[in-house]
Short mmCIF file of the C-alpha atoms (twelve columns), coordinates in Angstrom:
data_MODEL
# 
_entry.id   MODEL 
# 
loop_
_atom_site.group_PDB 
_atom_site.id 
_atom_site.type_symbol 
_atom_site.label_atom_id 
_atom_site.label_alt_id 
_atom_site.label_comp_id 
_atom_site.label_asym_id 
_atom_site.label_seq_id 
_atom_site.Cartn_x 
_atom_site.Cartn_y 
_atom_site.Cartn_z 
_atom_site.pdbx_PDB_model_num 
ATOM 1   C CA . UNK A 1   102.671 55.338  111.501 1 
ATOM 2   C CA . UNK A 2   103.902 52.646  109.173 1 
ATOM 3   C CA . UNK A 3   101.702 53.791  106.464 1 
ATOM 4   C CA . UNK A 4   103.285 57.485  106.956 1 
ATOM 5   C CA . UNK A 5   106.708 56.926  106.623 1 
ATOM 6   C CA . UNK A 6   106.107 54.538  103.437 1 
ATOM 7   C CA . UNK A 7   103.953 57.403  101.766 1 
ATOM 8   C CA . UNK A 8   106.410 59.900  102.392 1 
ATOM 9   C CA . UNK A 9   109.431 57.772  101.321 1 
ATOM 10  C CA . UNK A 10  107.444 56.971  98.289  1 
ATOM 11  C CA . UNK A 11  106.929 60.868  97.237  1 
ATOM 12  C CA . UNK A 12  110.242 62.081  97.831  1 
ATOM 13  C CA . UNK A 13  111.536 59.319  95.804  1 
ATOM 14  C CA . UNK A 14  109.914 60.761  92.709  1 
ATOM 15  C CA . UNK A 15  111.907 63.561  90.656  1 
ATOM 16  C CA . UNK A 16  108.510 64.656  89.346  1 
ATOM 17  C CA . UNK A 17  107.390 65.729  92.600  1 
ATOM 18  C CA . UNK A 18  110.807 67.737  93.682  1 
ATOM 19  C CA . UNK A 19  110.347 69.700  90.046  1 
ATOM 20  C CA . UNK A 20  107.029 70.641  91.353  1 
ATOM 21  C CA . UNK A 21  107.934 71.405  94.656  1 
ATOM 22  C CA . UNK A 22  111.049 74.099  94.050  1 
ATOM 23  C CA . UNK A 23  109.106 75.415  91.009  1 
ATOM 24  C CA . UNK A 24  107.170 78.208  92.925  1 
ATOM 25  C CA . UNK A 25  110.051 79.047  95.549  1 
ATOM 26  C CA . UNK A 26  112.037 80.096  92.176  1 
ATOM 27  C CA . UNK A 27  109.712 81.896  90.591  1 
ATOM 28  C CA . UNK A 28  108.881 83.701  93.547  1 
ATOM 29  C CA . UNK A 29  112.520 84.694  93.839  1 
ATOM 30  C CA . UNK A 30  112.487 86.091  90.390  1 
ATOM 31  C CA . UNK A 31  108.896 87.696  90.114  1 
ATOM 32  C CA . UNK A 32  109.511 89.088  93.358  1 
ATOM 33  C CA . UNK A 33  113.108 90.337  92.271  1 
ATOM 34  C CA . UNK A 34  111.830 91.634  89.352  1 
ATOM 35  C CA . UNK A 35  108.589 93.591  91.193  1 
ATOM 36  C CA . UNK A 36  111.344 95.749  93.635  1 
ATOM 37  C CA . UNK A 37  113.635 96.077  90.819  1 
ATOM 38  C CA . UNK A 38  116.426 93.559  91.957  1 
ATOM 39  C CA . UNK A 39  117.019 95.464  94.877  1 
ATOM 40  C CA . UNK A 40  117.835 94.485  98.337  1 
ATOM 41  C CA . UNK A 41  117.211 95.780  101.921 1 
ATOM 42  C CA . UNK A 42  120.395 97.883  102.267 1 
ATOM 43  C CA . UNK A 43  120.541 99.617  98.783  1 
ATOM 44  C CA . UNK A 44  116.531 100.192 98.505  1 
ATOM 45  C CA . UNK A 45  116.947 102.726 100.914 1 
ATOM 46  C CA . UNK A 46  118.548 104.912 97.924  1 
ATOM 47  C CA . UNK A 47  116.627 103.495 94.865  1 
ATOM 48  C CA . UNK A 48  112.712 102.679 96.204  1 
ATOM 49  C CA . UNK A 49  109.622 104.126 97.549  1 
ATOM 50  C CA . UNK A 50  106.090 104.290 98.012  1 
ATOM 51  C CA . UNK A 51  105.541 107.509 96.674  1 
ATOM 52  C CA . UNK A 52  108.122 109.886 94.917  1 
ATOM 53  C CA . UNK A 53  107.726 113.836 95.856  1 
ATOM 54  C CA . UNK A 54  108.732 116.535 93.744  1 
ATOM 55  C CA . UNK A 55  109.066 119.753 95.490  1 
ATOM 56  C CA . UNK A 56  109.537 122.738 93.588  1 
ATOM 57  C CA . UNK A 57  108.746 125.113 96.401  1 
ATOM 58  C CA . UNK A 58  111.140 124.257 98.538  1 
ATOM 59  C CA . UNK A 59  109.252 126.106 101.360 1 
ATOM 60  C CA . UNK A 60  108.469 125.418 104.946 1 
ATOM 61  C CA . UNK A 61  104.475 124.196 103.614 1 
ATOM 62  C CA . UNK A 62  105.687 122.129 101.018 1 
ATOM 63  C CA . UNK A 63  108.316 120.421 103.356 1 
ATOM 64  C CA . UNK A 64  105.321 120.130 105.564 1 
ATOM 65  C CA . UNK A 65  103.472 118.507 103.607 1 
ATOM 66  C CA . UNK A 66  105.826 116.303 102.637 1 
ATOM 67  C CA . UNK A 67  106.561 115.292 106.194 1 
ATOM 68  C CA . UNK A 68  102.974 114.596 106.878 1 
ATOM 69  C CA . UNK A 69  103.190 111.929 103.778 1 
ATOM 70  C CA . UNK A 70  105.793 110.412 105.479 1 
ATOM 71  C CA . UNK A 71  104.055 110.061 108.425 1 
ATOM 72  C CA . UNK A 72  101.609 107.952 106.827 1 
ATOM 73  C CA . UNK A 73  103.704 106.098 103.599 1 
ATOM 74  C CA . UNK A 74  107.620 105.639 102.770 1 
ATOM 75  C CA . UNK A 75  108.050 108.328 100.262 1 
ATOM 76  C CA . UNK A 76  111.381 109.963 98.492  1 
ATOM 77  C CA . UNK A 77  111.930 113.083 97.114  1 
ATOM 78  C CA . UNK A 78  112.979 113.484 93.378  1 
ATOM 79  C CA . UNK A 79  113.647 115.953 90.484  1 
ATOM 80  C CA . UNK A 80  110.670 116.895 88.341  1 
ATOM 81  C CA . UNK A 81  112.900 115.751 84.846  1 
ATOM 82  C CA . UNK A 82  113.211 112.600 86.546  1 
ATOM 83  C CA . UNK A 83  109.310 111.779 86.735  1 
ATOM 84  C CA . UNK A 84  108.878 110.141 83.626  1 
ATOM 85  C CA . UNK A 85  112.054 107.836 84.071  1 
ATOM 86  C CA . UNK A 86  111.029 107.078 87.706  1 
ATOM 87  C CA . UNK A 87  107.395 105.650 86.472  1 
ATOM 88  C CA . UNK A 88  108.815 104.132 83.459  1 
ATOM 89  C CA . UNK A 89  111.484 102.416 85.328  1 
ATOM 90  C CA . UNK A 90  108.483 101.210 87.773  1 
ATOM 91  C CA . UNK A 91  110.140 102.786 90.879  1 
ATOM 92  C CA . UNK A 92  107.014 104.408 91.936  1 
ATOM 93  C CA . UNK A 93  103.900 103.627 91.462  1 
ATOM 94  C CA . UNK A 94  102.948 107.757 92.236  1 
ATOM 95  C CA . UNK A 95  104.345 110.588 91.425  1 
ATOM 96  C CA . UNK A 96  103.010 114.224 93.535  1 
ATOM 97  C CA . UNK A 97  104.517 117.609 91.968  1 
ATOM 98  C CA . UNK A 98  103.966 120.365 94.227  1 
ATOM 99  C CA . UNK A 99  104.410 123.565 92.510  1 
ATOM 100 C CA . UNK A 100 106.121 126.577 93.411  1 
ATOM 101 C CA . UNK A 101 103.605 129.172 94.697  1 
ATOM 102 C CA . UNK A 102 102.261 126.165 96.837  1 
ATOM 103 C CA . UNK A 103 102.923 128.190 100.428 1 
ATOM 104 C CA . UNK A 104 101.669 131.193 98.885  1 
ATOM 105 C CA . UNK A 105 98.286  129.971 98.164  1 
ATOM 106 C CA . UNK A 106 98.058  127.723 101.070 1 
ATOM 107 C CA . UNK A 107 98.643  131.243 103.534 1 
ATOM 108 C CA . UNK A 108 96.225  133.323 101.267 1 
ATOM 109 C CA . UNK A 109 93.757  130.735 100.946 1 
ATOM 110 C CA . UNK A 110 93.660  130.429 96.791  1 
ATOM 111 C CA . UNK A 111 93.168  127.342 95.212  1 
ATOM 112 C CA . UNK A 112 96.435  125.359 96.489  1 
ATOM 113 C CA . UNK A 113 94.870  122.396 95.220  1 
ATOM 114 C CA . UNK A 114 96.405  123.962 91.783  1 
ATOM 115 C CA . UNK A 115 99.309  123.780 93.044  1 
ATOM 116 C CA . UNK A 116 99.399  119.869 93.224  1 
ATOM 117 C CA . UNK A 117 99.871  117.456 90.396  1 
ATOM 118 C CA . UNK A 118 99.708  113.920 90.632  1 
ATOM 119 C CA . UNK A 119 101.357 111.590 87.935  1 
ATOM 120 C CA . UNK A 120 101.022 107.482 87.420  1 
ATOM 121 C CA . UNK A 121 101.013 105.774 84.389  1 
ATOM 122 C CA . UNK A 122 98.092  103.600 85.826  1 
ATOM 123 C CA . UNK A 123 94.810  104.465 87.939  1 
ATOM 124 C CA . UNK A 124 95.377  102.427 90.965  1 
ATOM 125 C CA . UNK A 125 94.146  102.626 94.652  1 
ATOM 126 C CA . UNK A 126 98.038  103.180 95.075  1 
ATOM 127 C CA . UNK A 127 97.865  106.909 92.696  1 
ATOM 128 C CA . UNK A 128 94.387  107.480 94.179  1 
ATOM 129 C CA . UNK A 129 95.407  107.422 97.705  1 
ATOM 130 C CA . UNK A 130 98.752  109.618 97.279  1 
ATOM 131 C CA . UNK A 131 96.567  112.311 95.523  1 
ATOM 132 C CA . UNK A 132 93.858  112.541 98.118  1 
ATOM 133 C CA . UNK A 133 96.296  112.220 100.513 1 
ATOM 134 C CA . UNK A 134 98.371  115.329 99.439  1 
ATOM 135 C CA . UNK A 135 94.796  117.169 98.801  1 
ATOM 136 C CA . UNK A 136 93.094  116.573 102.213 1 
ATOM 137 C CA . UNK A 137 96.469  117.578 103.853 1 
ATOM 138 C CA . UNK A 138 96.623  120.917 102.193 1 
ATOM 139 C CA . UNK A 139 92.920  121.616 102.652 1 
ATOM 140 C CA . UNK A 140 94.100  120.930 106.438 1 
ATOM 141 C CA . UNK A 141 96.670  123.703 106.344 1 
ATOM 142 C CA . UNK A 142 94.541  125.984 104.746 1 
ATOM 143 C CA . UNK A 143 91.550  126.262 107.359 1 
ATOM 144 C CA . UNK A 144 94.670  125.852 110.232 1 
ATOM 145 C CA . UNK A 145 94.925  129.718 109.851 1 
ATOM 146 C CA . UNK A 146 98.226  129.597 108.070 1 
ATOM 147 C CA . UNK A 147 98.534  133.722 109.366 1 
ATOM 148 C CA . UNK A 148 99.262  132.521 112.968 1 
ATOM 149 C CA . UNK A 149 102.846 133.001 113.652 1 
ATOM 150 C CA . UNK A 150 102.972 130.032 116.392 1 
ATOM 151 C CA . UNK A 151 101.718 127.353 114.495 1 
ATOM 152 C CA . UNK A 152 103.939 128.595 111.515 1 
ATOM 153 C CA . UNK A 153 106.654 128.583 113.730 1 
ATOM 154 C CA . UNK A 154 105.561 124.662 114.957 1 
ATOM 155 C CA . UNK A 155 105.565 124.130 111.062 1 
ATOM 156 C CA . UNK A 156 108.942 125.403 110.210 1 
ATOM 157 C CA . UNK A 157 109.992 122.889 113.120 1 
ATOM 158 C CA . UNK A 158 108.561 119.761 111.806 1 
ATOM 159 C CA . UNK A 159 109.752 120.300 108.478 1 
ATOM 160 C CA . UNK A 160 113.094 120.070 109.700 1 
ATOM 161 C CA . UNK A 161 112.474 116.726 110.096 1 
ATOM 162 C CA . UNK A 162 113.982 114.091 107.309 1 
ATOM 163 C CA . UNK A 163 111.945 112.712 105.018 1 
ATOM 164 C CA . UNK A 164 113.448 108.860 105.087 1 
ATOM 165 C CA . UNK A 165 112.710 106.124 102.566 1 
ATOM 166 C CA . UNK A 166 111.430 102.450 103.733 1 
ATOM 167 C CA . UNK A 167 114.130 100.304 104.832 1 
ATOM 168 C CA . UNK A 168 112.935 97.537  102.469 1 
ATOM 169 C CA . UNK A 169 111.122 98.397  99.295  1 
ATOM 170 C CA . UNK A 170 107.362 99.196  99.573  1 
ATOM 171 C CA . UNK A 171 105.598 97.733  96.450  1 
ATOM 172 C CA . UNK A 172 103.686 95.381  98.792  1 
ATOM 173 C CA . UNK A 173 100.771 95.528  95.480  1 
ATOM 174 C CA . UNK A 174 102.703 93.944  93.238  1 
ATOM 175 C CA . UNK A 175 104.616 91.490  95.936  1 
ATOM 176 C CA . UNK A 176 101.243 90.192  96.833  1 
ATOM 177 C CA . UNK A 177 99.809  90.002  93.286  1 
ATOM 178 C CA . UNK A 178 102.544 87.690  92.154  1 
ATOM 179 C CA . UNK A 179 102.115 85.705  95.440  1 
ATOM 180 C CA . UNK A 180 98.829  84.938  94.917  1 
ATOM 181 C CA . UNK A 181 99.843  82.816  91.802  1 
ATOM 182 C CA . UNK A 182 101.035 80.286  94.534  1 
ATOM 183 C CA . UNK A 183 97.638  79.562  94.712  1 
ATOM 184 C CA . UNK A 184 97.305  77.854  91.222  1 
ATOM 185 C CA . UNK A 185 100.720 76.614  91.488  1 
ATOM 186 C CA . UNK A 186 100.019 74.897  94.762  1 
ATOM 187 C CA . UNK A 187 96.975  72.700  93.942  1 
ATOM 188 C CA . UNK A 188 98.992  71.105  90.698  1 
ATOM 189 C CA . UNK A 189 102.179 70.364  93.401  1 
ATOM 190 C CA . UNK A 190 99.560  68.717  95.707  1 
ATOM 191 C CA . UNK A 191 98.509  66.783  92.372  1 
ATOM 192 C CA . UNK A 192 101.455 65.798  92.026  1 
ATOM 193 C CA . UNK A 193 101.882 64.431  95.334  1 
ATOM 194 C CA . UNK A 194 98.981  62.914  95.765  1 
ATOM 195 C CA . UNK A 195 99.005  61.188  92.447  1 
ATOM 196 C CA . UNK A 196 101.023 58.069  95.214  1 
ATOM 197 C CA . UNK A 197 97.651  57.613  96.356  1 
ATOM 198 C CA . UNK A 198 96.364  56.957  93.138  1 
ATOM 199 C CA . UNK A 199 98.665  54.528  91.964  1 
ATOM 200 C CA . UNK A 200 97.502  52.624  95.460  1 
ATOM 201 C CA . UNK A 201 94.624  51.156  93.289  1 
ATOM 202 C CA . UNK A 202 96.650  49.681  90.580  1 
ATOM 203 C CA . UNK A 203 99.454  48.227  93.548  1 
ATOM 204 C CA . UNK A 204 96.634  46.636  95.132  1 
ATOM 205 C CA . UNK A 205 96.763  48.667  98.328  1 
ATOM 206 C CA . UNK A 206 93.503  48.871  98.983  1 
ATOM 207 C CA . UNK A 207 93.498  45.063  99.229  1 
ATOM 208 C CA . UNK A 208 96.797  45.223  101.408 1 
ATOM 209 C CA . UNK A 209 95.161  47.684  103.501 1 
ATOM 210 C CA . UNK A 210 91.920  45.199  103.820 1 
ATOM 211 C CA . UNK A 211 93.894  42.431  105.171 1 
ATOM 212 C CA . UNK A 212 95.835  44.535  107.880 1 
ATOM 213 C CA . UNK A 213 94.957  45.648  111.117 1 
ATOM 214 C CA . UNK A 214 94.641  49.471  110.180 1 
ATOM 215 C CA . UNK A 215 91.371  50.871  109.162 1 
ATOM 216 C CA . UNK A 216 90.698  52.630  105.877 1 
ATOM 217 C CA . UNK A 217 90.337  55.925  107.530 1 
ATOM 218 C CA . UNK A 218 93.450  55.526  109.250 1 
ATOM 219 C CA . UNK A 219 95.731  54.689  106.481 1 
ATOM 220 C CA . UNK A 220 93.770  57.756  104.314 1 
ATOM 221 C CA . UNK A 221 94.298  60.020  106.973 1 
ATOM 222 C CA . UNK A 222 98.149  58.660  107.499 1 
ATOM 223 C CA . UNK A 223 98.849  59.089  103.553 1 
ATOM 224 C CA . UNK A 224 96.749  62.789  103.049 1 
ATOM 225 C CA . UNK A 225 99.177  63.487  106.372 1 
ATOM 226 C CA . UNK A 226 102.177 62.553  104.471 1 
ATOM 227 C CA . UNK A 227 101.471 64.065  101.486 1 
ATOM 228 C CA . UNK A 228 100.715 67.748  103.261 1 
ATOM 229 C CA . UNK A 229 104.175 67.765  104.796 1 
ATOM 230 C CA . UNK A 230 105.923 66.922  101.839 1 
ATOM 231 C CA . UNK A 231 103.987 70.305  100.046 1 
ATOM 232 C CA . UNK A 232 105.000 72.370  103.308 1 
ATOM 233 C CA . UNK A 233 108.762 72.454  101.673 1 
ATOM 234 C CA . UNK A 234 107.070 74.775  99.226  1 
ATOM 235 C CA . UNK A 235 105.565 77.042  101.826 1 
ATOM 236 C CA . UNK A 236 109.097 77.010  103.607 1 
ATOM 237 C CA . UNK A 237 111.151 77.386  100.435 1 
ATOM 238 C CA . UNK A 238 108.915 80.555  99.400  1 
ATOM 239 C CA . UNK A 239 109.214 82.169  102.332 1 
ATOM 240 C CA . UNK A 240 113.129 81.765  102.887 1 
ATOM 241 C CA . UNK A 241 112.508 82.967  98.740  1 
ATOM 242 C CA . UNK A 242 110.892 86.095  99.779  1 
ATOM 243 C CA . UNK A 243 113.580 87.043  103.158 1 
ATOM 244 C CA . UNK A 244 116.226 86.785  100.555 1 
ATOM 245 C CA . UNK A 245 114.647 89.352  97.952  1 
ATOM 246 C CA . UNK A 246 113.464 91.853  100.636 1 
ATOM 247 C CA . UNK A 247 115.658 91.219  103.552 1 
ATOM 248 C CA . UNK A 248 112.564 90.757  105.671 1 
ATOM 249 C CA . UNK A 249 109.090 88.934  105.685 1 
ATOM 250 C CA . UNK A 250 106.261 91.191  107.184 1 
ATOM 251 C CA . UNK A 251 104.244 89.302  109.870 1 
ATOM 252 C CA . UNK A 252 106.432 85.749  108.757 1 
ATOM 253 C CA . UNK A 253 104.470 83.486  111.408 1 
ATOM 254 C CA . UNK A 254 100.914 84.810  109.730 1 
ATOM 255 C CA . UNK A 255 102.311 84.770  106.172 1 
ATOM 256 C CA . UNK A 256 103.405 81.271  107.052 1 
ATOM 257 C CA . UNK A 257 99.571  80.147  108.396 1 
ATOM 258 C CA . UNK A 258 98.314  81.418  105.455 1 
ATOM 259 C CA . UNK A 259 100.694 79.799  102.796 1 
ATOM 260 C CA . UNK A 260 99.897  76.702  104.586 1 
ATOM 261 C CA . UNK A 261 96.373  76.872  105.076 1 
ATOM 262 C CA . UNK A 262 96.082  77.492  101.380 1 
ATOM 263 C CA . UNK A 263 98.296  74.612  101.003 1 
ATOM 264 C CA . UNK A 264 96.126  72.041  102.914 1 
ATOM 265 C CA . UNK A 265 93.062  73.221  101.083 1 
ATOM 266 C CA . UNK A 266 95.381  72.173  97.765  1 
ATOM 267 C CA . UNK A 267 95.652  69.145  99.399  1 
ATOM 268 C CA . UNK A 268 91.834  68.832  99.987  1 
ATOM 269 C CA . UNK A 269 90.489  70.061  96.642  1 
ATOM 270 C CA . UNK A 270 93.057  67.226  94.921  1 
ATOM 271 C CA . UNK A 271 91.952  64.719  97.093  1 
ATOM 272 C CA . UNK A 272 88.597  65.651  95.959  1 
ATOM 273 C CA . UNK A 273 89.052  65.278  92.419  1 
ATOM 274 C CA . UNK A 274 90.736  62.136  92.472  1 
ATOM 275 C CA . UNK A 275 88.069  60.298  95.020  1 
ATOM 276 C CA . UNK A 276 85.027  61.502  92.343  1 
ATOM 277 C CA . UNK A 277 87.159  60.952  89.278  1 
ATOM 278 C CA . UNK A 278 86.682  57.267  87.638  1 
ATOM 279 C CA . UNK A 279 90.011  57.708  86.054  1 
ATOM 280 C CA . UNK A 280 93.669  59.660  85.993  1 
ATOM 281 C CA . UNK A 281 92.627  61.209  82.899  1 
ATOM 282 C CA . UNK A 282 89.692  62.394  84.351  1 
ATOM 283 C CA . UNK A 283 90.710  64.084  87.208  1 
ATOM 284 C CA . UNK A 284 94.058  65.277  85.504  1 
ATOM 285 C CA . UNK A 285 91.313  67.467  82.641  1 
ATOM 286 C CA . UNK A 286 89.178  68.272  86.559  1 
ATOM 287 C CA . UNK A 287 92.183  69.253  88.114  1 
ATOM 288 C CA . UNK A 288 93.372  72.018  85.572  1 
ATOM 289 C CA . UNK A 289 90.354  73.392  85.141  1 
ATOM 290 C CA . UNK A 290 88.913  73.516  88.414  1 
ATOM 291 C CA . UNK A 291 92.235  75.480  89.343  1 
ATOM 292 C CA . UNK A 292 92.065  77.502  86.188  1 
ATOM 293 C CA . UNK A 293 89.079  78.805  87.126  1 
ATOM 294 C CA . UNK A 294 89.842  79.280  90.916  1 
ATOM 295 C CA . UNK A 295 92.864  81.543  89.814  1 
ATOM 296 C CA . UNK A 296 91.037  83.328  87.214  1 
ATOM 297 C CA . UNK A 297 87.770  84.259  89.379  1 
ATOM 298 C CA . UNK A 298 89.823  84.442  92.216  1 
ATOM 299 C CA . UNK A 299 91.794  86.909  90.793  1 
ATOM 300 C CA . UNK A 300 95.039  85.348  91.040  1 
ATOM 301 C CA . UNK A 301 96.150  85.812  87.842  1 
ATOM 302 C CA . UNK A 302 95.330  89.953  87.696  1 
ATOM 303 C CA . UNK A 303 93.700  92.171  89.973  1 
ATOM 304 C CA . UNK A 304 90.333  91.996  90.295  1 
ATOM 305 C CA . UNK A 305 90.242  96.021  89.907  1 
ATOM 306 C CA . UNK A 306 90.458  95.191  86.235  1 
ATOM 307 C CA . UNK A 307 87.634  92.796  85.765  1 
ATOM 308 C CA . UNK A 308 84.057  94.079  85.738  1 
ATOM 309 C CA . UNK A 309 81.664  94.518  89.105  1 
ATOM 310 C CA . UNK A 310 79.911  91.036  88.491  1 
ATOM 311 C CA . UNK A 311 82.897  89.041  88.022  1 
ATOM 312 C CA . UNK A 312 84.294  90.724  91.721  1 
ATOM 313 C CA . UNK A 313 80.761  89.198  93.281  1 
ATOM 314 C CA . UNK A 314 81.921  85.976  91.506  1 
ATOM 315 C CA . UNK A 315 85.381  86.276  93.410  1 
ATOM 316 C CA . UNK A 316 83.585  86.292  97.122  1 
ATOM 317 C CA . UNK A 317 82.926  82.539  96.404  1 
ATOM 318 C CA . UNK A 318 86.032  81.492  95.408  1 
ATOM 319 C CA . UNK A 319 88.755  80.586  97.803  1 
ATOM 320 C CA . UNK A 320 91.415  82.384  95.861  1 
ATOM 321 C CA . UNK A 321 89.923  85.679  96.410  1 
ATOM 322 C CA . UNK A 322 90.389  84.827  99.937  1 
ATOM 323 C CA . UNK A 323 93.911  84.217  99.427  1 
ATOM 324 C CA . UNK A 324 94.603  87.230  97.704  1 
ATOM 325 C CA . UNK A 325 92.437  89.174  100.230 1 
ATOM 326 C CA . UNK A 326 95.089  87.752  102.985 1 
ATOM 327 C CA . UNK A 327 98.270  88.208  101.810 1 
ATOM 328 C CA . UNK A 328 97.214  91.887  100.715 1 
ATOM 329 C CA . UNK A 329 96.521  92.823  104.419 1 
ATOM 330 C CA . UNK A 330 99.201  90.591  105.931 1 
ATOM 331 C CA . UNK A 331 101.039 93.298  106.943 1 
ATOM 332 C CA . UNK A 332 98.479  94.708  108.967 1 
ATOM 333 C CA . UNK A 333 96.276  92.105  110.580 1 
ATOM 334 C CA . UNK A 334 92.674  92.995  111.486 1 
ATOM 335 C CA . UNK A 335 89.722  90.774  111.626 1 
ATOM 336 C CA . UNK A 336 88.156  91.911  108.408 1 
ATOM 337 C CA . UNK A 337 91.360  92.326  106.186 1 
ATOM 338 C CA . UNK A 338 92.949  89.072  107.488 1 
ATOM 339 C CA . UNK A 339 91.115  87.193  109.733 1 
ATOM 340 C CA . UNK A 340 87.771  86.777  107.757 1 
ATOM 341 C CA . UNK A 341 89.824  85.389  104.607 1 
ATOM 342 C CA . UNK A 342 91.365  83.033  107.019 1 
ATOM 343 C CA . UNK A 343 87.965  81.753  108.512 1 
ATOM 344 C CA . UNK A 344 86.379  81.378  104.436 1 
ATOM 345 C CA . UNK A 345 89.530  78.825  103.453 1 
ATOM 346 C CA . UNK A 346 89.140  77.032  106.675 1 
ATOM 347 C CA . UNK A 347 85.813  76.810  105.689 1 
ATOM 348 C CA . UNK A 348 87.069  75.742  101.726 1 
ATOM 349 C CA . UNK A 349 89.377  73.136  103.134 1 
ATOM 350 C CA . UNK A 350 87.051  70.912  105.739 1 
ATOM 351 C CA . UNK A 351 84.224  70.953  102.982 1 
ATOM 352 C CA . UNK A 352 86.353  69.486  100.133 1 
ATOM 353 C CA . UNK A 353 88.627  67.508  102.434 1 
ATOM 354 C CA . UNK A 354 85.179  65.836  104.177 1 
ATOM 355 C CA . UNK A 355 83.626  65.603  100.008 1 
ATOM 356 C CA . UNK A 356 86.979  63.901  99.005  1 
ATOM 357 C CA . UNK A 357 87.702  61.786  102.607 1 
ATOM 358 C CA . UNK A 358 84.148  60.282  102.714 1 
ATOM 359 C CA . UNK A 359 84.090  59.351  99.043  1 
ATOM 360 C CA . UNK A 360 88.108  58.181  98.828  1 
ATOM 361 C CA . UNK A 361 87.049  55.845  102.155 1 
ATOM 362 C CA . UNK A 362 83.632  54.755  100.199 1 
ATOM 363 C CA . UNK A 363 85.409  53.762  97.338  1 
ATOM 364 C CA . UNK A 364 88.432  51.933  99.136  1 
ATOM 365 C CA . UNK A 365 85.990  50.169  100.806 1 
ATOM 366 C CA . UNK A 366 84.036  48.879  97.815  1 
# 
């Protein structure tokens, strides 16, 4: 492991690489800071959730209603002359107004669907879903046969119930949308690193390496090693980033494979570039735009809800759609939300890592 330990000596000797390394951790800290409003696990309790509810009915309905939100998202109730502040300010992403009248015209069967309003300063799946949501529940209570004293009586229970915020702030959107940009971030910190491999040409290590007992595979495979740790303190830095901002990392051992299966396909796609490349200047103008257009298909840079249909077929190719896909669904891991996106960068990383190991071996050997 000779060749190991002198790699990895080599990178963390370089300033250059440490800049890159702790770049993303603190922007991460900040973006994320900035996303739940500064706000920690203890006080966003008070200040943050999901969906705000404004109930001007104050009824045993409405509260039921409410309740049944809360079964399904973190919500909080708030005034109706606080609605425009609330989206302004970015603490919720939705708004629902339920109007007074709203148990009336649930137990006579009007249109109680008047009686909701939804507000958001965007259309997002987010405003969509806490709309529908709020509809499909009263159209629920209206064909219960709201005239039955028992079930009102059930009714009046449950909305005794409190209607809690999340313990840690629920804007798990925007979280993931400005985690995504460790994507691009990551493949110029592999660069970075692996830019110690190609200053082995100009030391002569290839010649070294030709005269020692340790094949050219080996010493590839010891240095790509070396230089995939040293980009793990960014995957490690980010997360402890992220448990300081929220007080909590959902699913932290998946978030972590993730992170660092991204990471290695960084690692991969650089070593790539630099093994087809006839020069640093070459794969340093390769390099940025091969990861500008990753991100920006991809849809790490904005959501792909705001680029046209064709450009979202686009994304399916691209590994940073995958990444994105992932750490949207992280939280709730199923094969199709999580799994799949795992099994397409796995797939990424050992096609550009066998591309840039066979040629980086072909070329040492020549």
């Amino acid at each position: 492991m000779t060749v190991f330990t002198t790699t990895l000596k080599r990178i963390l000797k370089q300033p250059l690489n440490w800049v890159f390394i702790m770049v993303f951790p603190i922007l991460c800290y900040v973006l994320v800071s900035m996303s739940t409003g500064g706000e920690t696990q203890n006080d966003a309790t008070t200040n943050d959730a999901f969906f705000g509810i404004v109930d001007n009915d104050n009824s045993v309905l409405s509260k039921t209603l409410a309740n049944q939100l809360g079964l399904r998202y973190n919500i909080k109730e708030v005034d109706e002359s606080d609605i425009a502040a609330q989206l302004t300010n970015q603490l919720f992403p939705c708004v629902i107004l339920i109007k007074e009248g709203y148990e009336r015209d649930v137990m006579t069967r009007n249109t109680a669907l008047d009686s909701l309003e939804s507000y958001s300063l965007t259309i997002s799946d987010v405003s969509v879903m806490g709309k529908t949501s709020a509809e499909n529940i009263t159209r629920a209570l209206m064909i219960l046969g709201t005239n039955n004293e028992q079930i009102l009586s059930q009714w009046e229970e449950t909305s005794r119930l409190e209607v809690t915020v999340a313990a840690v702030n629920d804007n798990w959107v925007s979280i993931a949308q400005w985690l995504s940009m460790f994507g691009y971030i990551s493949i110029f910190t592999a660069y970075f690193v692996i830019k110690t491999l190609l200053d082995d040409k100009k030391l002569g290590m290839p010649d070294r390496v030709g005269v020692l007992p340790i094949h050219q595979r080996n010493y590839l495979t010891q240095s790509t090693l070396a230089a995939f740790l040293v980009t793990e303190i960014t995957v490690v830095l980010t997360l402890v980033s992220l448990w300081l901002v929220l007080g909590t990392i959902p699913n932290v051992i998946m978030m972590f494979v993730l992170l660092s299966l991204f990471n290695l396909f960084s690692v991969s796609l650089v070593l790539s570039i630099t093994s087809i490349a006839k020069s640093l200047a070459g794969a340093s103008i390769a390099m940025v735009m091969i990861a500008t257009l990753t991100a920006m298909l991809g849809g790490l840079f904005w959501p792909l809800e705001l680029v046209p249909a064709l450009m979202k077929k686009i994304a399916w190719f691209t590994p940073g759609y995958w990444f994105g896909e992932g750490l949207r669904n992280v939280r709730d891991i199923t094969f199709e939300g999580f799994v799949m996106p795992l099994l397409f960068l796995a797939g990424f990383t050992i096609v550009t890592l066998l591309i840039g190991g066979i040629k980086k071996v072909q070329r040492m050997e020549d």
